[in-house]
């Protein structure tokens, strides 16, 4: 059977009932003993006392009857005597039936013996009274009867005394019993109450202690310590609860361990990924302390991950340029010009170039809580780039001289300096001149582009009013517009804020866009070119749209690449848009196109405005 | 008028000489800087067309040297060069050039400029 809490409670109650019962039985026993002691008094001595008193009374009445009979011998006195003789004998026999004290038999036998004598002597006296004188009777009475009477009376008194004394003794004994009973009941009750309290306390503590322990452990588990185990011994409800609790805690623990293991695995995976990235990866928290860095970072900055994590960025990586980028990103500041910064680092005497890009890490509330900084090693790229620029520059330069002499020769022949030429010769020379000019612009564009790309051309970015730039940009076109019948519409408000721009470069971009548009619009008088500008959140959006042939969608990105033209037959070097894009990138702006084939094109570009 | 052409590209010299002679000028050509200085001292040209990239002494030095000579200190010196960077142009003007024509150029451009300075 299970030792359940219920059982424990029942045990407590049963124990208390047993104690109560014991006390009751003990009390009843005591009462019984007391009452039997009193009963004993009643039964053993009271009867004898009454008998002795009855005997004394009967004897005295007999004596009175005797005395009376001496003076007037009548039958009535004899009757009284006989009546009281019966009473005496009844009382005597009662006394004899109730012998309780050791002295009683002797007294009673003496009484019986003497009383027989006394009764006989009454009859002798009656005889004397009837046959002789009063004196003789009187003398007989005083000499023979009265002493005997006194003797019997004394004996009955003795009987009384014996019993009375015995009653007294028994009363004392009963009192003693009562006192003892009170005392023992008190002791037993005290002991029982004490035991009851102790036992109940013991059991209650035994019930409550595991519960208290359970509460403590559950508190610990609630705090995340799933390793807690309870002693699950015993077989009461608490023990069972403890075992179930242990099972639960163990499950939670293994679940937790599994989670921790999963997290560790994920962490290792993430670290592995970060490490495998060839570029330098640095992650900083909101206090600009390094929290993640990869092997590439360790190598470049000559640091050890374990030693530097949790330290401030500048303490470890003493590069203000990179830190500035991190700080800006953390501050939520978007770089206006470009979203990266190129830095060069000296590593073992070797110059290395890095493109540093930072991205904010945001929490669910969209607050920036850290920054991921990626440093791309662009040393090779820079080298190749500079080699390329050098090459392009040299090649273009080398092209110029022969192109000059070719142009000179063709022109001199065409303008008649060298004499007359036939119509056919002229046509051929015109073709030669056209291609020579095309090569000229190609070479000059190529040179421009290579210079911009290599950063050799410095942008002179100043606040400039856009309508002035547009005006300047449109200077080469009046004749061309008139000849082709194209309507040019300019919607550039003078109230627009000034743009941060290199006047000549942006002017060049617009010239180029308008020039492109002119190539593609219809020349039958329906051609239209619109230039407009409007203010957006933090930039000015400029658009140049035309109603020309449009650009197929798959070309929208490509046309900004070098030597890509939407239509091969329309001339142009294929470098204009590439140069435009380079110029805008250097301004921190963008350029893109929106177009549908047959529906015209709109080129957009953005510039920051000042103030 | 006497025009001195200092240019090492014979094809360009050919066209220039042809054109300028047709315009009625006397044209002397050389492809060396040092030689150019000797000729200029000898003939005191009325105008000089000067290339920058030359064997030996470059155009900048030739120009500076000519400016030091009393005969050619005021003579119009027009640079004709494939170098198109601003710094080259500035350098030429600092050396004493009157004008800078970037290659490739057209006969009209040369004609206009020469007429402007003579």
PDB file of C-alpha atoms in Angstrom, chain A residues 254-430:
ATOM      1  CA  UNK A 254      18.180  18.067 -22.636  1.00  0.00           C
ATOM      2  CA  UNK A 255      16.029  20.429 -24.676  1.00  0.00           C
ATOM      3  CA  UNK A 256      18.115  23.329 -23.424  1.00  0.00           C
ATOM      4  CA  UNK A 257      21.324  21.449 -24.159  1.00  0.00           C
ATOM      5  CA  UNK A 258      20.012  20.605 -27.579  1.00  0.00           C
ATOM      6  CA  UNK A 259      19.179  24.264 -28.137  1.00  0.00           C
ATOM      7  CA  UNK A 260      22.555  25.372 -26.839  1.00  0.00           C
ATOM      8  CA  UNK A 261      24.183  22.797 -29.072  1.00  0.00           C
ATOM      9  CA  UNK A 262      22.127  23.991 -32.012  1.00  0.00           C
ATOM     10  CA  UNK A 263      23.051  27.569 -31.225  1.00  0.00           C
ATOM     11  CA  UNK A 264      26.698  26.568 -30.938  1.00  0.00           C
ATOM     12  CA  UNK A 265      26.471  24.791 -34.254  1.00  0.00           C
ATOM     13  CA  UNK A 266      24.825  27.819 -35.815  1.00  0.00           C
ATOM     14  CA  UNK A 267      27.463  30.046 -34.280  1.00  0.00           C
ATOM     15  CA  UNK A 268      30.257  27.843 -35.566  1.00  0.00           C
ATOM     16  CA  UNK A 269      28.602  27.764 -38.946  1.00  0.00           C
ATOM     17  CA  UNK A 270      28.298  31.525 -38.990  1.00  0.00           C
ATOM     18  CA  UNK A 271      31.887  31.915 -37.834  1.00  0.00           C
ATOM     19  CA  UNK A 272      32.986  29.458 -40.489  1.00  0.00           C
ATOM     20  CA  UNK A 273      31.142  31.429 -43.117  1.00  0.00           C
ATOM     21  CA  UNK A 274      32.554  34.716 -41.895  1.00  0.00           C
ATOM     22  CA  UNK A 275      36.036  33.217 -41.751  1.00  0.00           C
ATOM     23  CA  UNK A 276      35.750  31.799 -45.221  1.00  0.00           C
ATOM     24  CA  UNK A 277      35.043  35.242 -46.620  1.00  0.00           C
ATOM     25  CA  UNK A 278      38.215  36.471 -48.212  1.00  0.00           C
ATOM     26  CA  UNK A 279      37.372  40.089 -47.550  1.00  0.00           C
ATOM     27  CA  UNK A 280      37.901  41.617 -44.147  1.00  0.00           C
ATOM     28  CA  UNK A 281      34.710  41.422 -42.079  1.00  0.00           C
ATOM     29  CA  UNK A 282      34.387  43.527 -38.942  1.00  0.00           C
ATOM     30  CA  UNK A 283      31.241  43.730 -36.851  1.00  0.00           C
ATOM     31  CA  UNK A 284      30.919  46.403 -34.203  1.00  0.00           C
ATOM     32  CA  UNK A 285      28.204  47.000 -31.640  1.00  0.00           C
ATOM     33  CA  UNK A 286      26.435  50.210 -30.707  1.00  0.00           C
ATOM     34  CA  UNK A 287      29.427  51.250 -28.567  1.00  0.00           C
ATOM     35  CA  UNK A 288      31.812  50.713 -31.508  1.00  0.00           C
ATOM     36  CA  UNK A 289      33.275  47.651 -29.846  1.00  0.00           C
ATOM     37  CA  UNK A 290      34.443  44.816 -32.068  1.00  0.00           C
ATOM     38  CA  UNK A 291      32.204  41.803 -31.691  1.00  0.00           C
ATOM     39  CA  UNK A 292      33.005  39.731 -34.754  1.00  0.00           C
ATOM     40  CA  UNK A 293      35.987  39.631 -37.021  1.00  0.00           C
ATOM     41  CA  UNK A 294      37.247  37.049 -39.463  1.00  0.00           C
ATOM     42  CA  UNK A 295      40.562  35.510 -40.380  1.00  0.00           C
ATOM     43  CA  UNK A 296      41.187  38.023 -43.130  1.00  0.00           C
ATOM     44  CA  UNK A 297      40.852  40.812 -40.564  1.00  0.00           C
ATOM     45  CA  UNK A 298      43.267  39.044 -38.208  1.00  0.00           C
ATOM     46  CA  UNK A 299      45.775  38.789 -41.015  1.00  0.00           C
ATOM     47  CA  UNK A 300      45.508  42.328 -42.328  1.00  0.00           C
ATOM     48  CA  UNK A 301      45.554  44.087 -38.970  1.00  0.00           C
ATOM     49  CA  UNK A 302      47.864  41.531 -37.339  1.00  0.00           C
ATOM     50  CA  UNK A 303      45.506  40.915 -34.436  1.00  0.00           C
ATOM     51  CA  UNK A 304      44.172  37.874 -32.600  1.00  0.00           C
ATOM     52  CA  UNK A 305      40.434  37.511 -32.351  1.00  0.00           C
ATOM     53  CA  UNK A 306      40.496  36.203 -28.739  1.00  0.00           C
ATOM     54  CA  UNK A 307      42.577  39.129 -27.602  1.00  0.00           C
ATOM     55  CA  UNK A 308      40.778  42.010 -29.209  1.00  0.00           C
ATOM     56  CA  UNK A 309      37.056  41.208 -29.146  1.00  0.00           C
ATOM     57  CA  UNK A 310      34.976  43.544 -26.957  1.00  0.00           C
ATOM     58  CA  UNK A 311      37.568  46.272 -27.344  1.00  0.00           C
ATOM     59  CA  UNK A 312      36.867  49.615 -28.925  1.00  0.00           C
ATOM     60  CA  UNK A 313      37.419  49.757 -32.682  1.00  0.00           C
ATOM     61  CA  UNK A 314      40.057  52.490 -32.567  1.00  0.00           C
ATOM     62  CA  UNK A 315      42.040  50.733 -29.831  1.00  0.00           C
ATOM     63  CA  UNK A 316      42.589  47.800 -32.165  1.00  0.00           C
ATOM     64  CA  UNK A 317      42.380  49.203 -35.658  1.00  0.00           C
ATOM     65  CA  UNK A 318      44.089  52.534 -35.576  1.00  0.00           C
ATOM     66  CA  UNK A 319      42.636  53.879 -38.780  1.00  0.00           C
ATOM     67  CA  UNK A 320      40.525  57.020 -38.541  1.00  0.00           C
ATOM     68  CA  UNK A 321      39.281  56.723 -42.121  1.00  0.00           C
ATOM     69  CA  UNK A 322      37.693  53.320 -41.605  1.00  0.00           C
ATOM     70  CA  UNK A 323      36.372  54.280 -38.185  1.00  0.00           C
ATOM     71  CA  UNK A 324      34.786  57.399 -39.639  1.00  0.00           C
ATOM     72  CA  UNK A 325      32.854  55.196 -42.058  1.00  0.00           C
ATOM     73  CA  UNK A 326      31.731  52.887 -39.212  1.00  0.00           C
ATOM     74  CA  UNK A 327      30.688  55.847 -37.069  1.00  0.00           C
ATOM     75  CA  UNK A 328      28.713  57.412 -39.897  1.00  0.00           C
ATOM     76  CA  UNK A 329      26.886  54.170 -40.581  1.00  0.00           C
ATOM     77  CA  UNK A 330      26.099  53.696 -36.891  1.00  0.00           C
ATOM     78  CA  UNK A 331      24.741  57.222 -36.788  1.00  0.00           C
ATOM     79  CA  UNK A 332      22.382  56.276 -39.607  1.00  0.00           C
ATOM     80  CA  UNK A 333      24.108  58.767 -41.893  1.00  0.00           C
ATOM     81  CA  UNK A 334      24.019  57.880 -45.548  1.00  0.00           C
ATOM     82  CA  UNK A 335      27.105  58.901 -47.369  1.00  0.00           C
ATOM     83  CA  UNK A 336      26.138  61.526 -49.866  1.00  0.00           C
ATOM     84  CA  UNK A 337      28.879  61.106 -52.402  1.00  0.00           C
ATOM     85  CA  UNK A 338      29.266  57.339 -52.362  1.00  0.00           C
ATOM     86  CA  UNK A 339      28.559  54.454 -50.062  1.00  0.00           C
ATOM     87  CA  UNK A 340      32.132  53.316 -49.674  1.00  0.00           C
ATOM     88  CA  UNK A 341      35.515  54.730 -48.897  1.00  0.00           C
ATOM     89  CA  UNK A 342      38.766  53.552 -50.415  1.00  0.00           C
ATOM     90  CA  UNK A 343      41.656  53.418 -47.995  1.00  0.00           C
ATOM     91  CA  UNK A 344      45.196  52.292 -48.405  1.00  0.00           C
ATOM     92  CA  UNK A 345      47.048  50.384 -45.778  1.00  0.00           C
ATOM     93  CA  UNK A 346      50.730  49.737 -45.492  1.00  0.00           C
ATOM     94  CA  UNK A 347      51.295  46.029 -44.818  1.00  0.00           C
ATOM     95  CA  UNK A 348      54.913  44.887 -44.509  1.00  0.00           C
ATOM     96  CA  UNK A 349      56.058  47.658 -46.801  1.00  0.00           C
ATOM     97  CA  UNK A 350      53.455  46.717 -49.351  1.00  0.00           C
ATOM     98  CA  UNK A 351      50.755  49.207 -50.219  1.00  0.00           C
ATOM     99  CA  UNK A 352      47.301  47.716 -50.209  1.00  0.00           C
ATOM    100  CA  UNK A 353      44.031  49.297 -51.265  1.00  0.00           C
ATOM    101  CA  UNK A 354      40.745  48.488 -49.616  1.00  0.00           C
ATOM    102  CA  UNK A 355      37.215  49.456 -50.474  1.00  0.00           C
ATOM    103  CA  UNK A 356      35.442  49.851 -47.132  1.00  0.00           C
ATOM    104  CA  UNK A 357      31.686  49.382 -47.111  1.00  0.00           C
ATOM    105  CA  UNK A 358      29.537  49.566 -43.990  1.00  0.00           C
ATOM    106  CA  UNK A 359      26.000  48.414 -43.444  1.00  0.00           C
ATOM    107  CA  UNK A 360      23.958  49.008 -40.308  1.00  0.00           C
ATOM    108  CA  UNK A 361      22.526  46.078 -38.346  1.00  0.00           C
ATOM    109  CA  UNK A 362      18.984  46.842 -37.310  1.00  0.00           C
ATOM    110  CA  UNK A 363      16.812  45.206 -34.690  1.00  0.00           C
ATOM    111  CA  UNK A 364      13.083  44.571 -35.021  1.00  0.00           C
ATOM    112  CA  UNK A 365      12.369  48.150 -33.984  1.00  0.00           C
ATOM    113  CA  UNK A 366      14.494  49.328 -36.928  1.00  0.00           C
ATOM    114  CA  UNK A 367      17.044  50.791 -34.515  1.00  0.00           C
ATOM    115  CA  UNK A 368      20.673  50.537 -35.507  1.00  0.00           C
ATOM    116  CA  UNK A 369      22.400  48.220 -33.030  1.00  0.00           C
ATOM    117  CA  UNK A 370      25.651  47.618 -34.815  1.00  0.00           C
ATOM    118  CA  UNK A 371      27.605  47.867 -38.024  1.00  0.00           C
ATOM    119  CA  UNK A 372      28.978  45.286 -40.412  1.00  0.00           C
ATOM    120  CA  UNK A 373      32.061  46.574 -42.187  1.00  0.00           C
ATOM    121  CA  UNK A 374      33.375  44.810 -45.243  1.00  0.00           C
ATOM    122  CA  UNK A 375      36.833  45.620 -46.557  1.00  0.00           C
ATOM    123  CA  UNK A 376      37.438  44.447 -50.064  1.00  0.00           C
ATOM    124  CA  UNK A 377      41.044  44.128 -51.137  1.00  0.00           C
ATOM    125  CA  UNK A 378      41.077  46.145 -54.359  1.00  0.00           C
ATOM    126  CA  UNK A 379      44.855  46.361 -54.678  1.00  0.00           C
ATOM    127  CA  UNK A 380      44.885  44.126 -57.744  1.00  0.00           C
ATOM    128  CA  UNK A 381      41.879  45.938 -59.123  1.00  0.00           C
ATOM    129  CA  UNK A 382      43.598  49.279 -58.623  1.00  0.00           C
ATOM    130  CA  UNK A 383      46.736  48.007 -60.314  1.00  0.00           C
ATOM    131  CA  UNK A 384      44.804  46.604 -63.250  1.00  0.00           C
ATOM    132  CA  UNK A 385      42.751  49.761 -63.372  1.00  0.00           C
ATOM    133  CA  UNK A 386      45.727  52.027 -63.449  1.00  0.00           C
ATOM    134  CA  UNK A 387      47.378  49.801 -66.041  1.00  0.00           C
ATOM    135  CA  UNK A 388      44.253  49.951 -68.117  1.00  0.00           C
ATOM    136  CA  UNK A 389      44.001  53.729 -67.813  1.00  0.00           C
ATOM    137  CA  UNK A 390      47.625  54.041 -68.682  1.00  0.00           C
ATOM    138  CA  UNK A 391      47.124  51.817 -71.664  1.00  0.00           C
ATOM    139  CA  UNK A 392      44.020  53.588 -72.880  1.00  0.00           C
ATOM    140  CA  UNK A 393      45.685  56.926 -72.375  1.00  0.00           C
ATOM    141  CA  UNK A 394      48.781  55.885 -74.290  1.00  0.00           C
ATOM    142  CA  UNK A 395      46.841  54.262 -77.084  1.00  0.00           C
ATOM    143  CA  UNK A 396      44.494  57.228 -77.447  1.00  0.00           C
ATOM    144  CA  UNK A 397      47.417  59.571 -77.421  1.00  0.00           C
ATOM    145  CA  UNK A 398      49.243  57.570 -80.005  1.00  0.00           C
ATOM    146  CA  UNK A 399      46.095  57.573 -82.146  1.00  0.00           C
ATOM    147  CA  UNK A 400      45.816  61.314 -82.116  1.00  0.00           C
ATOM    148  CA  UNK A 401      48.856  62.181 -84.128  1.00  0.00           C
ATOM    149  CA  UNK A 402      48.071  59.942 -87.133  1.00  0.00           C
ATOM    150  CA  UNK A 403      44.421  61.025 -86.910  1.00  0.00           C
ATOM    151  CA  UNK A 404      45.532  64.629 -87.086  1.00  0.00           C
ATOM    152  CA  UNK A 405      47.605  64.163 -90.200  1.00  0.00           C
ATOM    153  CA  UNK A 406      44.831  62.080 -91.793  1.00  0.00           C
ATOM    154  CA  UNK A 407      42.295  64.782 -91.015  1.00  0.00           C
ATOM    155  CA  UNK A 408      44.569  67.514 -92.241  1.00  0.00           C
ATOM    156  CA  UNK A 409      45.251  65.700 -95.503  1.00  0.00           C
ATOM    157  CA  UNK A 410      41.593  64.891 -96.180  1.00  0.00           C
ATOM    158  CA  UNK A 411      40.479  68.408 -95.342  1.00  0.00           C
ATOM    159  CA  UNK A 412      43.150  70.029 -97.485  1.00  0.00           C
ATOM    160  CA  UNK A 413      42.146  67.877-100.412  1.00  0.00           C
ATOM    161  CA  UNK A 414      38.442  68.557 -99.837  1.00  0.00           C
ATOM    162  CA  UNK A 415      38.766  72.340 -99.524  1.00  0.00           C
ATOM    163  CA  UNK A 416      40.696  72.512-102.780  1.00  0.00           C
ATOM    164  CA  UNK A 417      44.015  73.618-101.309  1.00  0.00           C
ATOM    165  CA  UNK A 418      45.690  70.850-103.253  1.00  0.00           C
ATOM    166  CA  UNK A 419      43.812  71.479-106.459  1.00  0.00           C
ATOM    167  CA  UNK A 420      40.545  70.395-108.019  1.00  0.00           C
ATOM    168  CA  UNK A 421      39.074  66.964-107.368  1.00  0.00           C
ATOM    169  CA  UNK A 422      36.383  65.028-109.184  1.00  0.00           C
ATOM    170  CA  UNK A 423      32.907  64.418-107.714  1.00  0.00           C
ATOM    171  CA  UNK A 424      33.737  60.738-107.049  1.00  0.00           C
ATOM    172  CA  UNK A 425      36.995  61.661-105.319  1.00  0.00           C
ATOM    173  CA  UNK A 426      35.099  64.158-103.219  1.00  0.00           C
ATOM    174  CA  UNK A 427      32.540  61.539-102.166  1.00  0.00           C
ATOM    175  CA  UNK A 428      35.273  59.132-101.116  1.00  0.00           C
ATOM    176  CA  UNK A 429      37.142  61.864 -99.276  1.00  0.00           C
ATOM    177  CA  UNK A 430      33.893  62.831 -97.441  1.00  0.00           C
TER     178      UNK A 430
END
